Short mmCIF file of C-alpha atoms in Angstrom, two decimals:
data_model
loop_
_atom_site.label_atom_id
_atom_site.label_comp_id
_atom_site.label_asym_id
_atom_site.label_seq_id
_atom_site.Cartn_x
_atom_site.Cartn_y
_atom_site.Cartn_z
CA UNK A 1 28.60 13.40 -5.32
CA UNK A 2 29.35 12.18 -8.70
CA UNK A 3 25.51 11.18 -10.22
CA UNK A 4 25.76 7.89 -12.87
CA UNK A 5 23.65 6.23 -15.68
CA UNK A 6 21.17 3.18 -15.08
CA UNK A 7 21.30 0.01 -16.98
CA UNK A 8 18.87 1.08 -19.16
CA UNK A 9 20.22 4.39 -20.23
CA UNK A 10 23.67 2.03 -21.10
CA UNK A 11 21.05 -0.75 -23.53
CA UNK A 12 19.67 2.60 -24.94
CA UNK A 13 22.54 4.11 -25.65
CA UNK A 14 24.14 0.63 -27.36
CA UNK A 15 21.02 -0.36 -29.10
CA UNK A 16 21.49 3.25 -31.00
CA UNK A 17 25.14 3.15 -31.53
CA UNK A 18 24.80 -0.83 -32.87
CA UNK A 19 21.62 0.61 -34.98
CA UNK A 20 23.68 3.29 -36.63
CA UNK A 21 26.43 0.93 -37.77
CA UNK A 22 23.98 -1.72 -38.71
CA UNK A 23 22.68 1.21 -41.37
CA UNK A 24 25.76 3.10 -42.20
CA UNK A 25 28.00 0.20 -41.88
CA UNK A 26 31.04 2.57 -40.31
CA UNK A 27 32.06 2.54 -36.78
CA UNK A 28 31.04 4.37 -34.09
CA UNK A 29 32.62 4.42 -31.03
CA UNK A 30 31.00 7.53 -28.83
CA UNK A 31 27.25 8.26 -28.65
CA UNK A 32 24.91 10.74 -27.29
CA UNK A 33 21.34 10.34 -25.70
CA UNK A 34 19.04 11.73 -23.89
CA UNK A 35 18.01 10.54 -20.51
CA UNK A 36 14.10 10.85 -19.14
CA UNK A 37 15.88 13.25 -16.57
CA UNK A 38 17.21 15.81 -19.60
CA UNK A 39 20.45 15.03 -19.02
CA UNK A 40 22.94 14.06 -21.99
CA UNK A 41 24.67 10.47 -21.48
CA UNK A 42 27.99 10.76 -23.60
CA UNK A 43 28.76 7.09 -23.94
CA UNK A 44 32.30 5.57 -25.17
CA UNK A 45 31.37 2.41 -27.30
CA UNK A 46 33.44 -0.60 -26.53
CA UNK A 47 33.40 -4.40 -27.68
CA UNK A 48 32.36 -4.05 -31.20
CA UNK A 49 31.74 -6.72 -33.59
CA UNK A 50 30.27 -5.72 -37.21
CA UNK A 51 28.11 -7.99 -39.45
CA UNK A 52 26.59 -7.67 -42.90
CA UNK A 53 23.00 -8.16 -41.50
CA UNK A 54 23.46 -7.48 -37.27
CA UNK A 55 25.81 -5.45 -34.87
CA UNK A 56 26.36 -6.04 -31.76
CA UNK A 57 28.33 -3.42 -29.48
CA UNK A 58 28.50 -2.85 -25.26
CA UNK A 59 28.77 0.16 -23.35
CA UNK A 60 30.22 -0.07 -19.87
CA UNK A 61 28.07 0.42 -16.80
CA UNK A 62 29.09 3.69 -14.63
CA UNK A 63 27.00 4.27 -11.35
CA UNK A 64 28.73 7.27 -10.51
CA UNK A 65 29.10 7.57 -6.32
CA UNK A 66 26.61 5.06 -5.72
CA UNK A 67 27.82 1.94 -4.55
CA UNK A 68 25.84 -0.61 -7.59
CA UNK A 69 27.07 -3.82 -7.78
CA UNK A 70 26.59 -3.22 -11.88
CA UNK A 71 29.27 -0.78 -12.04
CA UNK A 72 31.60 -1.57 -14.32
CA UNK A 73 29.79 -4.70 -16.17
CA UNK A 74 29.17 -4.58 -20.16
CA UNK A 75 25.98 -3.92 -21.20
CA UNK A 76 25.32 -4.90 -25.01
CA UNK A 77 23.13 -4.50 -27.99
CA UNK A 78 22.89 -6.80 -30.89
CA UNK A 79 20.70 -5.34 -33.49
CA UNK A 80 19.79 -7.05 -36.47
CA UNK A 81 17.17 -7.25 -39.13
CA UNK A 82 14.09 -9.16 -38.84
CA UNK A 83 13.81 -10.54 -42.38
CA UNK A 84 11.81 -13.78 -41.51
CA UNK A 85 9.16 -15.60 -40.12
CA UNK A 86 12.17 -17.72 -38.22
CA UNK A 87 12.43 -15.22 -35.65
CA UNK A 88 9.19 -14.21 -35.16
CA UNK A 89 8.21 -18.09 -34.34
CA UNK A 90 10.74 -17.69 -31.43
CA UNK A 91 8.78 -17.93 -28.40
CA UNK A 92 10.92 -15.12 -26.82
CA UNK A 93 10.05 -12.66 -28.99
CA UNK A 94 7.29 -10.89 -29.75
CA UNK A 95 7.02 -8.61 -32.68
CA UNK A 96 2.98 -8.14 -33.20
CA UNK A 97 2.62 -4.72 -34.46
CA UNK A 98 6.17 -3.39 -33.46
CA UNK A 99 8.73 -2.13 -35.49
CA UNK A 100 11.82 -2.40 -32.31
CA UNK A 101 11.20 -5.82 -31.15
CA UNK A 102 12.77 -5.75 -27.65
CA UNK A 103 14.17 -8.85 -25.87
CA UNK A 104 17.15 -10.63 -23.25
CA UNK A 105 20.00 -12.23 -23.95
CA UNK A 106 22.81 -13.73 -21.58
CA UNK A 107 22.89 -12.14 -18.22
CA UNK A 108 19.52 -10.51 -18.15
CA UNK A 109 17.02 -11.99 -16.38
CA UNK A 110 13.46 -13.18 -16.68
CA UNK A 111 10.58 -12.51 -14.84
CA UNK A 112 8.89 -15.77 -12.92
CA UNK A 113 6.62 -14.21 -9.84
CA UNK A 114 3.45 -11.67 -10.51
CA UNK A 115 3.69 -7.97 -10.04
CA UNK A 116 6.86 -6.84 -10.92
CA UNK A 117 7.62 -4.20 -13.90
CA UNK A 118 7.44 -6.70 -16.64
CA UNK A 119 4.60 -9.97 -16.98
CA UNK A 120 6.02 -13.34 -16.06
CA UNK A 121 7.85 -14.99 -18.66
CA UNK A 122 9.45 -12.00 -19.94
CA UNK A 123 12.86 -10.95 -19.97
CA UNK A 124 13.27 -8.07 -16.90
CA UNK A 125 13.89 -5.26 -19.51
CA UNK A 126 11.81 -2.86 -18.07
CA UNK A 127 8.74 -0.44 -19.20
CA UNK A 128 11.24 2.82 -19.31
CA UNK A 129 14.55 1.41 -20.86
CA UNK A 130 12.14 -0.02 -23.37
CA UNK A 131 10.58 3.37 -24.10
CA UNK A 132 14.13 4.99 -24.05
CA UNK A 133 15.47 1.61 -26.88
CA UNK A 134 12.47 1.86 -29.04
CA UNK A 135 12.99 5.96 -29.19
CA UNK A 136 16.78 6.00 -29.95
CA UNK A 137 16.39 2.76 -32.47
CA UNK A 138 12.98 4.11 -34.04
CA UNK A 139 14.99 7.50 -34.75
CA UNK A 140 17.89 5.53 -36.46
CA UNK A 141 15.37 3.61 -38.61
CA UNK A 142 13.95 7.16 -39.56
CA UNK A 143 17.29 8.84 -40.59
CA UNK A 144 18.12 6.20 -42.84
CA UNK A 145 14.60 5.43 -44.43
CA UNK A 146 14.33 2.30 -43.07
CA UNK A 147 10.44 1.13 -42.08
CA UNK A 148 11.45 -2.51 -41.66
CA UNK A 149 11.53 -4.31 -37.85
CA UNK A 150 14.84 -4.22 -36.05
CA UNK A 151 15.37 -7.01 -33.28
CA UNK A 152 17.49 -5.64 -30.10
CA UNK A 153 18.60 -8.01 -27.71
CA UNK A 154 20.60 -6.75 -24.22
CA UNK A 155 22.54 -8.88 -22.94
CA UNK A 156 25.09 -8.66 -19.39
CA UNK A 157 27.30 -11.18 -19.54
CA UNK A 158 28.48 -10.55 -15.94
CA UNK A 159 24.34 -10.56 -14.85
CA UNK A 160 24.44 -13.65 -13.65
CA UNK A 161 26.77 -13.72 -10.88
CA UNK A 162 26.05 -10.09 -10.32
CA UNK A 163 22.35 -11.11 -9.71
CA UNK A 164 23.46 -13.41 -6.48
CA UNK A 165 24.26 -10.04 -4.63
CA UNK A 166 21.08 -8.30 -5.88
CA UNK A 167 17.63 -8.55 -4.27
CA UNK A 168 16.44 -10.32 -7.81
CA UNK A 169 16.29 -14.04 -6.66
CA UNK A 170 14.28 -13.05 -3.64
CA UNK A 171 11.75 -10.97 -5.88
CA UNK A 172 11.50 -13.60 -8.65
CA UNK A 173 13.60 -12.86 -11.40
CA UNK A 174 16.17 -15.88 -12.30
CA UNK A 175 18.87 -16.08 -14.89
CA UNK A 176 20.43 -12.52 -14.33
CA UNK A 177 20.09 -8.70 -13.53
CA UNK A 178 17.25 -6.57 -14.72
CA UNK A 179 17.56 -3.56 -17.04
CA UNK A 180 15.82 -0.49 -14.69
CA UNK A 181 15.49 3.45 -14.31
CA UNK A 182 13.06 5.53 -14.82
CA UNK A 183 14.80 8.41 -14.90
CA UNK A 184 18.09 7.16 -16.55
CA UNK A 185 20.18 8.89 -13.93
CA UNK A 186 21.55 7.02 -10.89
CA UNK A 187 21.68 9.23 -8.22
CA UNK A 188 24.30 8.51 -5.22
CA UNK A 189 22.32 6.22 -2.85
CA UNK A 190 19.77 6.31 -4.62
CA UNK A 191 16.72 6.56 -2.16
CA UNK A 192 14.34 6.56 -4.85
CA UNK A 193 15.99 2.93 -5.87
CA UNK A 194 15.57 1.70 -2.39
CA UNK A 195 12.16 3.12 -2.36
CA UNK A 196 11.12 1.27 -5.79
CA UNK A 197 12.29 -2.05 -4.58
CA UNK A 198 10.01 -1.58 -1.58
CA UNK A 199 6.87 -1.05 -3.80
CA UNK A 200 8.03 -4.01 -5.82
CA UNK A 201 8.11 -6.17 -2.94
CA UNK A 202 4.56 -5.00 -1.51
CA UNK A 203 2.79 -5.07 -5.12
CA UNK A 204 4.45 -8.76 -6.20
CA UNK A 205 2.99 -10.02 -2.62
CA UNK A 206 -0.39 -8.02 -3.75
CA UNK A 207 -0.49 -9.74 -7.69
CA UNK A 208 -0.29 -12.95 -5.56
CA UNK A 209 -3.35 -12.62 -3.60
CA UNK A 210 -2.28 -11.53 -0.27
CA UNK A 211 -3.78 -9.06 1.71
CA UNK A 212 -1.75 -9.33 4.84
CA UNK A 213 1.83 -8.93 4.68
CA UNK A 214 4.77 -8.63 7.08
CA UNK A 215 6.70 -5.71 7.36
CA UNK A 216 10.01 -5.14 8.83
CA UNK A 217 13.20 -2.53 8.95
CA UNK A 218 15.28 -5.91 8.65
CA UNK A 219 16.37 -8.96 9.37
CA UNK A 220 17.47 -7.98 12.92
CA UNK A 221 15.76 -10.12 15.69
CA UNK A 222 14.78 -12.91 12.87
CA UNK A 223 15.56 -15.61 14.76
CA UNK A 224 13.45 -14.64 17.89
CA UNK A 225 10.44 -14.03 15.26
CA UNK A 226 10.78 -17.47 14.04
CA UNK A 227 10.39 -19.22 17.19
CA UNK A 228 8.14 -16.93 18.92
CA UNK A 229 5.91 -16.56 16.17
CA UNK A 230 6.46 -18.43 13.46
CA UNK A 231 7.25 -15.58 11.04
CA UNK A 232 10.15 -15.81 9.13
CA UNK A 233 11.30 -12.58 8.16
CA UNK A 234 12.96 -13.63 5.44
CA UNK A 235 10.05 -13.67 3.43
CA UNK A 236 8.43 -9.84 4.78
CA UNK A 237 8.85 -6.88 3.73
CA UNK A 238 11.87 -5.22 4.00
CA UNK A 239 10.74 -1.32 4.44
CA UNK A 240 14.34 -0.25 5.85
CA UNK A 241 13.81 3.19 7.14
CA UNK A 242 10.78 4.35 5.23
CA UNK A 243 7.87 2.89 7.40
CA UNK A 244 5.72 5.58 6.13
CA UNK A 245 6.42 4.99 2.41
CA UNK A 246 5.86 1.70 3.02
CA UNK A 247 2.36 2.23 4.57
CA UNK A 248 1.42 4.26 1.45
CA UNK A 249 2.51 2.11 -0.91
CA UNK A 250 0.56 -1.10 0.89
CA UNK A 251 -2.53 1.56 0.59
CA UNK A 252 -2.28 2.00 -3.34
CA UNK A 253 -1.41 -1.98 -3.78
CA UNK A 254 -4.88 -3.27 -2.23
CA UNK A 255 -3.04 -4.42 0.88
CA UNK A 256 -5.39 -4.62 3.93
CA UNK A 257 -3.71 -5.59 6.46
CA UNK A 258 -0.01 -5.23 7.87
CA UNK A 259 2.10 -7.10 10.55
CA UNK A 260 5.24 -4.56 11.55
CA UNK A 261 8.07 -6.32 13.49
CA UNK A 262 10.86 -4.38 14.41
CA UNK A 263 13.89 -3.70 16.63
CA UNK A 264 12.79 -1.28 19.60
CA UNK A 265 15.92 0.69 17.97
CA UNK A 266 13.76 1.67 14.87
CA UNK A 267 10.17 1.39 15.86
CA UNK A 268 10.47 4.03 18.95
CA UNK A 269 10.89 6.54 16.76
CA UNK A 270 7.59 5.98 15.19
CA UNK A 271 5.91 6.58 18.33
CA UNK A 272 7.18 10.20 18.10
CA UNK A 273 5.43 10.27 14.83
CA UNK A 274 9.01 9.37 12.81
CA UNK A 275 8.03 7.92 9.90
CA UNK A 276 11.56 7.90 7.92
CA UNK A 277 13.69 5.97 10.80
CA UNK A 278 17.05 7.01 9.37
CA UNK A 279 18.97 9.07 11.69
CA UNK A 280 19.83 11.44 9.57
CA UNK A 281 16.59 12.50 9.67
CA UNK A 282 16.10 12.70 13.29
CA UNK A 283 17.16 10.48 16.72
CA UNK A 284 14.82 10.75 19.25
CA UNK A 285 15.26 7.47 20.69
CA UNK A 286 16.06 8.51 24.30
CA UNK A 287 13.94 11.53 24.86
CA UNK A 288 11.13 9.21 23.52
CA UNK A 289 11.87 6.73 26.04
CA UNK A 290 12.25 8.84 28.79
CA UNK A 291 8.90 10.36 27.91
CA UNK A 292 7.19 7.23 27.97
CA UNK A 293 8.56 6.70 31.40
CA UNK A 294 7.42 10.28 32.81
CA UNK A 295 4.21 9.00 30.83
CA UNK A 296 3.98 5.75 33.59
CA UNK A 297 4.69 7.95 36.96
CA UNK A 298 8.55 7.59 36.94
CA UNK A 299 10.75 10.96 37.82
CA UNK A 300 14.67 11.49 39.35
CA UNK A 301 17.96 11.27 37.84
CA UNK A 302 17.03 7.87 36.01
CA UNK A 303 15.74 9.76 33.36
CA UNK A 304 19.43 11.79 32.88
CA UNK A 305 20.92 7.83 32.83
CA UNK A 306 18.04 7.36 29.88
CA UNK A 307 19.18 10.25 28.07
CA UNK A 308 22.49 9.80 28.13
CA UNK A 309 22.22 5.87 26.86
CA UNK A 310 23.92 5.33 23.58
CA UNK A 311 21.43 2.16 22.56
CA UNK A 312 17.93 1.62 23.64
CA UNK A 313 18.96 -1.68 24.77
CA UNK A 314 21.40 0.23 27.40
CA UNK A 315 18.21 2.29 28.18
CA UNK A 316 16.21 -1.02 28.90
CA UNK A 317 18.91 -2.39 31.08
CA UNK A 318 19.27 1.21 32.92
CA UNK A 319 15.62 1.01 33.71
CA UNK A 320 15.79 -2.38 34.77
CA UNK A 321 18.44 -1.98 37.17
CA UNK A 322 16.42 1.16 38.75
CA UNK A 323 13.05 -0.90 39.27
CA UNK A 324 15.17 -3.46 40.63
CA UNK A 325 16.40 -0.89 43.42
CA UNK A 326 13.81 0.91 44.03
CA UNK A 327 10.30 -0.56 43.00
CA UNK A 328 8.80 -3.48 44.35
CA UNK A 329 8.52 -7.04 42.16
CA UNK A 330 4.52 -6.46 41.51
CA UNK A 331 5.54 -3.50 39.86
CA UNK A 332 6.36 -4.51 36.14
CA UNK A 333 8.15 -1.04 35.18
CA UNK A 334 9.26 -2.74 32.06
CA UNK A 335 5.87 -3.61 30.55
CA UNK A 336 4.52 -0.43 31.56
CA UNK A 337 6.39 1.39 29.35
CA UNK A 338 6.67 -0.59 26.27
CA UNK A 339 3.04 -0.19 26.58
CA UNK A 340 3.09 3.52 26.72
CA UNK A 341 5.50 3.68 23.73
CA UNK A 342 3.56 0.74 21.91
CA UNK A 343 0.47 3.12 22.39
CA UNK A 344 2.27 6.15 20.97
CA UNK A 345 3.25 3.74 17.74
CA UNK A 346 0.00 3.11 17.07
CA UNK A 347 -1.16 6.26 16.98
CA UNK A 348 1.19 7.10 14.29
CA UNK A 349 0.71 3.85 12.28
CA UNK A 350 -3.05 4.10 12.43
CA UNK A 351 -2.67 8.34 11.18
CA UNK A 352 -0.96 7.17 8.74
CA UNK A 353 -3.16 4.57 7.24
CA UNK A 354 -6.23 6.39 7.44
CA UNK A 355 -7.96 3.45 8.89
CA UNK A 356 -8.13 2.26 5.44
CA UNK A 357 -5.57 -1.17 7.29
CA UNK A 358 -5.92 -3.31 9.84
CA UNK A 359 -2.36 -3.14 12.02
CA UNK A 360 -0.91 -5.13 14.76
CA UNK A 361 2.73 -4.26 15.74
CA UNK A 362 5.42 -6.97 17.51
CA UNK A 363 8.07 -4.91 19.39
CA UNK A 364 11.28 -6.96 20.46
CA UNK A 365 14.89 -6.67 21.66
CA UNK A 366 17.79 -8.72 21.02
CA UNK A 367 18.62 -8.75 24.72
CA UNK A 368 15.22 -8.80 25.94
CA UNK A 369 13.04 -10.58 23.63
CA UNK A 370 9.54 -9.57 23.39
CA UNK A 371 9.25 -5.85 24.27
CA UNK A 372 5.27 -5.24 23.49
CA UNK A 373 2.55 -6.63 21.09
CA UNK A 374 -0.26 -4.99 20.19
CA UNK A 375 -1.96 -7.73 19.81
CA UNK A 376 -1.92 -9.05 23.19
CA UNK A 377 -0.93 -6.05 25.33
CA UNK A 378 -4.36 -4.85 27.97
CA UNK A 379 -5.04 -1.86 29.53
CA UNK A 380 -4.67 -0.48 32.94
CA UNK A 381 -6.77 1.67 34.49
CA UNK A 382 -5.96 5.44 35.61
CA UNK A 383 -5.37 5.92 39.31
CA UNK A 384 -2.71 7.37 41.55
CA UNK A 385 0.47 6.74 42.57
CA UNK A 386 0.55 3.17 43.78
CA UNK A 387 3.79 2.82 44.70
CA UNK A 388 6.06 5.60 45.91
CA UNK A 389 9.80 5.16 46.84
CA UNK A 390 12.81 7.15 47.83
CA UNK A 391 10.73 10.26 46.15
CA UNK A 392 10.17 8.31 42.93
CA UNK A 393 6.57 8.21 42.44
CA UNK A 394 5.56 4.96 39.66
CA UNK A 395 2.55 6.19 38.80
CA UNK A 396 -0.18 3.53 36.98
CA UNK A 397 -1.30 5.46 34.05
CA UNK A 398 -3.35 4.29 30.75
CA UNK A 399 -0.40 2.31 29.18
CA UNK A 400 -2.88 0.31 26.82
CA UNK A 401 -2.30 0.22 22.99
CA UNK A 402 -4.87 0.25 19.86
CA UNK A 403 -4.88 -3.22 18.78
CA UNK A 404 -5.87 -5.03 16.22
CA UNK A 405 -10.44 -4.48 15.89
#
């Protein structure tokens, strides 16, 4: 798949082709940089507008395979000369001590909530494209003698409505889109980007004081977590597939202690010891349920109807229907194992974190409701089979769960 360039690798290369005409005062309409990766961006230089004393000139987003909303927008560079004190008194710039003052224009947003890239108040240029500006500007200035200041403002006219379908408003950065990478590249589905915006999430939550956060895979089941218990998953977490990640990243932020709600779909695979849920990295969802339910005393050709369910909600309806036909109403098949598959989770979760957090774990189904809570979920004792019929032996086994200490 075709790789791309990151917004910031687009202001870089602008800022130098608008610094070069600024100096030499001819056009340029291709430039070449370097991006943090090694790899040469080759940019075509559109939109150019030419003044005695500032340039201003836009190179054209490409995102190469991945599906970013920014493809296609205009990122642009004005450079100019900072010849006064009228500039420097404008409270959006800063130019203490720096020769490439950096700042936003239209389109680019600015940073109101603790903890992300940039300090509030500033525009969301971040640390990287600002290292990757300053180089390509700072070089400029060199070739042609110049050891003045240079102002660069990046601006994305299109930001603005391009922000709405962007995680931005959610994080805390109004007004527009930010100006990211780190490695200049945009790679197709960019895990890494997914990855980043978790950690953003989890240290913004962690600049604002809180120690306990909710986690989720997604919105899926928000409603029942509302009105069950209160949590609006609007405002967690969203970890997607990479529960693990997003354990270790709550570790390095100072986070102590983490609420997981989830989907049965995506949180039995943890209790396998699946820590990236995708299932391109492994589906397991059936085997683990059937396990669980060898785990609680249950054998027979139920277990083939498990394994060949499509959905684990089919799988919780199969099982149903079986303890309905064959297992007495004191028996509560169900419970038993979402316990036993509740435990398993929290044996992963808790290897993962070390014991260095304090986890509880809410396991629901959109069909069933609540499936298992670690919180609240108690222990049965070991003994044998209790209830045997038509050779199915429901055995009740140590379905308890670590919870919360």
């Amino acid at each position: 798949m075709r790789q791309g360039f990151t917004t910031g690798s687009c202001a870089a290369a602008a800022s130098k082709a608008a610094a070069i005409m600024l100096f030499s005062g001819n056009k340029k309409e291709n430039v070449k940089i370097m991006t943090p990766k090694g790899i040469a961006f080759e940019a075509k230089i559109e939109d150019i507008s030419m003044g005695r004393n500032a340039v201003s000139c836009a190179v054209r987003k490409d995102g190469g395979d991945d599906p970013d909303v920014t493809t296609g927008a205009l990122v642009y560079a004005r450079v100019s000369l900072i010849r006064n004190l009228r500039k420097e008194s404008d409270e959006s710039v800063s130019t203490s001590g720096e020769k490439v003052v950096i700042t936003g224009g239209k389109g680019v947003g600015k940073v109101t909530r603790p903890g992300l890239d940039q300090p509030v108040g500033e525009y969301a240029i971040n640390h990287v494209p600002r290292e990757m500006i300053t180089k390509e500007v700072t070089d400029v200035m060199n070739a042609y003698d110049y050891s003045g200041k240079i102002l660069v403002e990046i601006s994305i006219p299109k930001g603005i409505e391009l922000a709405e379908k962007t995680f931005n408003p959610a994080l805390g950065i109004e007004g527009g889109i930010s100006v990211i990478g780190t490695t200049g590249i945009v790679e197709p589905m960019s895990i890494s980007a997914v990855k980043e915006t978790i950690r953003i999430s989890i240290r913004q939550k962690a600049a604002e004081g809180q120690k306990s956060i909710v986690m989720t895979p997604g919105n899926y089941g928000a409603e029942f977590m509302k009105e069950h218990f209160n949590i609006d998953l609007r405002d967690a977490v969203k970890c997607s597939n990479y529960i693990g990640d997003a354990i270790d990243m709550c570790k390095e932020e100072g986070i102590e202690e983490i609420i997981l709600a989830g989907h049965i779909g995506k949180l039995i695979k943890v209790s396998g010891g699946i820590m990236n849920t995708h299932s391109k990295e492994g589906d397991c969802r059936m085997a683990l349920f059937a396990s669980s339910m060898i785990r609680c005393g249950i054998r027979g050709d139920i277990l083939e109807d498990i394994l060949d369910s499509l959905t684990t909600e089919e799988a919780i309806e199969k099982l149903l229907l079986f303890a309905g036909a064959h297992i007495h109403d004191d028996v509560d098949v169900l419970k038993m194992v979402m316990d036993n598959i509740m435990e398993g989770i929290m044996y992963y979760l808790e290897k993962r974190t070390e014991g260095k957090l304090k986890l509880r774990c809410i396991m629901y189904s959109n069909q069933f409701g609540l499936l298992a809570d670690s919180a609240s979920s108690t222990e049965t004792t070991n003994g044998s089979a209790d209830e045997t019929t038509e050779g199915f032996a429901i055995e009740t086994t140590n379905a308890s769960v670590i919870s919360n200490r």
